[in-house]
Amino acid sequence: MGAAEPVEERGTDGVEAREEDEEEVKDVEKGEVGELVGSNNHEEFHLSRMQRLNPTNPLRLVINNATRVGTPSPSQPTQPAQPTQPAQPRSTPTPQLSLATLNSRAYTNRISLVLFLLHMVVAIGLVGFLVFKGIQGLIEGSASIKTKEKEVLRHYLPQVEAASLLSITLAFAWQKAVREWPRFMVNFILWGSFLLSLSAGILLICFQKPPTDGIGVCFIAFAVGDGLYACWVTPRIGFCCKVLMKSLEPVSKVPGLNQPIYWMLGAGFLWMSLWILAVIGALNFYVPPLIIFGLFLSLAWTAEVMRNVANLTVGRVIALYYHRGMQSNTQFCFQRALTRNLGSACLGSLFVPTIEALRIVARALNLLEGEDEFMFCCAHCCLRVMESIFRNGNSWAFVQIAAYGKGFVKASQDTWELFEKQEMVSIVDSDITSSICFLTGVCSGSICVIVVAAWTAKVHQNFTATISLLAFVIGYLMTRIAMAVPHTCVSCYYVCYAENPDNRLFDKMIKDRLNFIKSGHDVVVPTPRVPHQFGAA
């Protein structure tokens, strides 16, 4: 009997050690073990954890860039020394960053978070009030108001709801197709957006109404620019497809990665439905154009925040896969994006589209190089200013925001410094993944315009221009939310490679590309400029 007690005690200790190891692994998957390692207030508790940690456990504590494993406590009997065996290669190299850096608990960009929450409170209140005004107009309004609102409900609401459902269907179809056939879809999207936008413009002009003619001309002008862009970026397509295929490999290893996309698109559909009813109610209130314009700005910001929440969720899952070689909990990453990192999503949603649009305009102005020194100096100055602003606010920042919990500006600066350190600026600056995702939204928007415009022209032609424009916006926004998965995967591939190029999860594709560029065998397509003879004329 006396000999049985020590055996029972050791068995209990082994169970406790295994339970603690399982808790540690769960904490790492949730991103919560960093606080345990980084804290200095419970040294004895940490020492106990390190002593009880099973040396064969794959979890390692990373402190000061050194890997340490647990050692047996003095109270345990000393085991005979075992002959050393050569270490087996791991799937990923020893991380250079401590777990605490991947587990920031601070809320990022709190001012932007407060502003967005206040905006949502005002928007929800305004939408609720306008929906009430619309119902009141239908019940208690005059005969003219009742007739007007019934006409809008009959000929306006069904098309918009149909556009919302169609855009969600197209969003998942585009994403699935890009994940399954990336090489084919890149070419298809480049030229499909040209054909679809051109078709939508021609259809609107065929209605021979001034509003539809104006919108149709805009679509045709965009189609011409889109076709020229597709011709210009043809040399980049090959490398873009290689990066896209390689970056999408982790998606199949992470189950439920599309779960946040489902939630965002569902929330977007519900909010869109209430928003449409609010627009109808605004017709029964003061200054309808101003209220509708305010509602449109609110809708655009909200949809962009939804897209960036999806970016942050996917970004954290994929970044932890590259940094730690593990499958993270998608639900936890989604909750983190909706809470601690929501402020950065709000700030980025305000500035990234504006900064990137102005950067494109500055590059277009830079085409004015010629004999006119004044025009060239102005364009060159604008481009340099926008390049400087781009360093402090860019879409690449969302990867480090998701992984390390940095603020938007700090993450933008650090990411661009990494690109400069690895001499990757020319590669990431010529990447066309963001353009592909943008043109995918244009494709969905154009399809919605074609369907809705043909439908509306048949039942109530006076609403064709308004509903067509709104259908395009809905199709574009919904598709951009779904395309956050491939876009973020490519961003994570570039940023995580810049942090640790020696990671075994990366191949030599980017390194070979850099060597080809340096040797002159492979060059990045420069920005085209107007020849001097045309500038002199």
Short mmCIF file of N, CA and C in Angstrom, two decimals, residues 11 15 20 40 67 74 76 94 96 108 122 124 142 158 220 236 325 387 392 406 408 459 481 488 508 515-516:
data_model
loop_
_atom_site.label_atom_id
_atom_site.label_comp_id
_atom_site.label_asym_id
_atom_site.label_seq_id
_atom_site.Cartn_x
_atom_site.Cartn_y
_atom_site.Cartn_z
N GLY A 11 1.27 10.01 -11.16
CA GLY A 11 0.27 9.95 -12.21
C GLY A 11 -0.59 11.19 -12.24
N VAL A 15 -1.08 13.99 -15.29
CA VAL A 15 -2.36 14.46 -15.82
C VAL A 15 -2.43 15.97 -15.78
N GLU A 20 -2.37 21.19 -18.43
CA GLU A 20 -1.80 22.53 -18.59
C GLU A 20 -1.25 22.73 -20.00
N ASN A 40 5.72 40.19 -16.21
CA ASN A 40 6.79 40.06 -15.23
C ASN A 40 6.30 40.09 -13.81
N THR A 67 14.85 29.92 -27.94
CA THR A 67 13.83 28.94 -27.63
C THR A 67 14.21 28.19 -26.37
N PRO A 74 13.05 20.08 -9.29
CA PRO A 74 13.97 19.36 -8.41
C PRO A 74 13.29 18.25 -7.64
N GLN A 76 11.17 16.13 -8.65
CA GLN A 76 10.96 14.93 -9.43
C GLN A 76 12.26 14.14 -9.51
N THR A 94 12.44 29.02 -36.39
CA THR A 94 12.16 29.58 -35.08
C THR A 94 11.70 31.02 -35.22
N GLN A 96 11.08 34.93 -34.82
CA GLN A 96 11.94 35.98 -34.33
C GLN A 96 11.20 36.92 -33.39
N THR A 108 -7.01 49.73 -30.94
CA THR A 108 -6.27 50.56 -31.87
C THR A 108 -7.15 51.69 -32.38
N VAL A 122 -26.14 57.59 -34.82
CA VAL A 122 -26.90 58.60 -35.56
C VAL A 122 -27.56 57.97 -36.79
N ILE A 124 -28.41 54.78 -37.34
CA ILE A 124 -29.51 53.89 -36.97
C ILE A 124 -30.73 54.70 -36.54
N SER A 142 -51.28 62.58 -47.31
CA SER A 142 -52.28 63.00 -48.28
C SER A 142 -52.32 62.03 -49.45
N PRO A 158 -38.48 46.40 -55.27
CA PRO A 158 -38.17 45.03 -55.76
C PRO A 158 -36.85 44.96 -56.54
N ILE A 220 -19.10 53.97 -70.53
CA ILE A 220 -18.30 53.75 -71.74
C ILE A 220 -16.90 54.34 -71.57
N ARG A 236 2.48 41.94 -66.49
CA ARG A 236 2.48 41.63 -65.06
C ARG A 236 1.60 40.43 -64.71
N GLY A 325 2.87 28.71 -38.11
CA GLY A 325 2.57 27.44 -38.73
C GLY A 325 1.40 26.72 -38.10
N GLU A 387 3.02 60.05 -52.78
CA GLU A 387 3.86 58.93 -52.38
C GLU A 387 4.20 59.03 -50.90
N ASN A 392 2.29 56.59 -45.13
CA ASN A 392 1.64 56.68 -43.82
C ASN A 392 0.22 56.14 -43.81
N LYS A 406 -1.17 46.88 -34.14
CA LYS A 406 -0.62 48.23 -34.28
C LYS A 406 -1.70 49.19 -34.76
N PHE A 408 -3.10 52.21 -37.28
CA PHE A 408 -3.12 52.22 -38.74
C PHE A 408 -1.88 52.91 -39.31
N VAL A 459 -41.02 48.40 -66.60
CA VAL A 459 -42.13 48.69 -65.70
C VAL A 459 -42.29 50.17 -65.40
N ILE A 481 -16.54 42.93 -50.50
CA ILE A 481 -16.49 42.25 -49.20
C ILE A 481 -16.06 40.79 -49.38
N THR A 488 -6.54 39.69 -49.23
CA THR A 488 -5.78 39.64 -47.98
C THR A 488 -4.74 38.53 -48.01
N LYS A 508 11.14 30.49 -53.56
CA LYS A 508 12.09 31.49 -54.04
C LYS A 508 11.50 32.38 -55.13
N ASN A 515 15.99 39.16 -58.24
CA ASN A 515 17.26 38.95 -58.94
C ASN A 515 17.13 39.24 -60.42
N PHE A 516 15.99 38.87 -61.02
CA PHE A 516 15.78 39.16 -62.44
C PHE A 516 15.70 40.65 -62.69
#
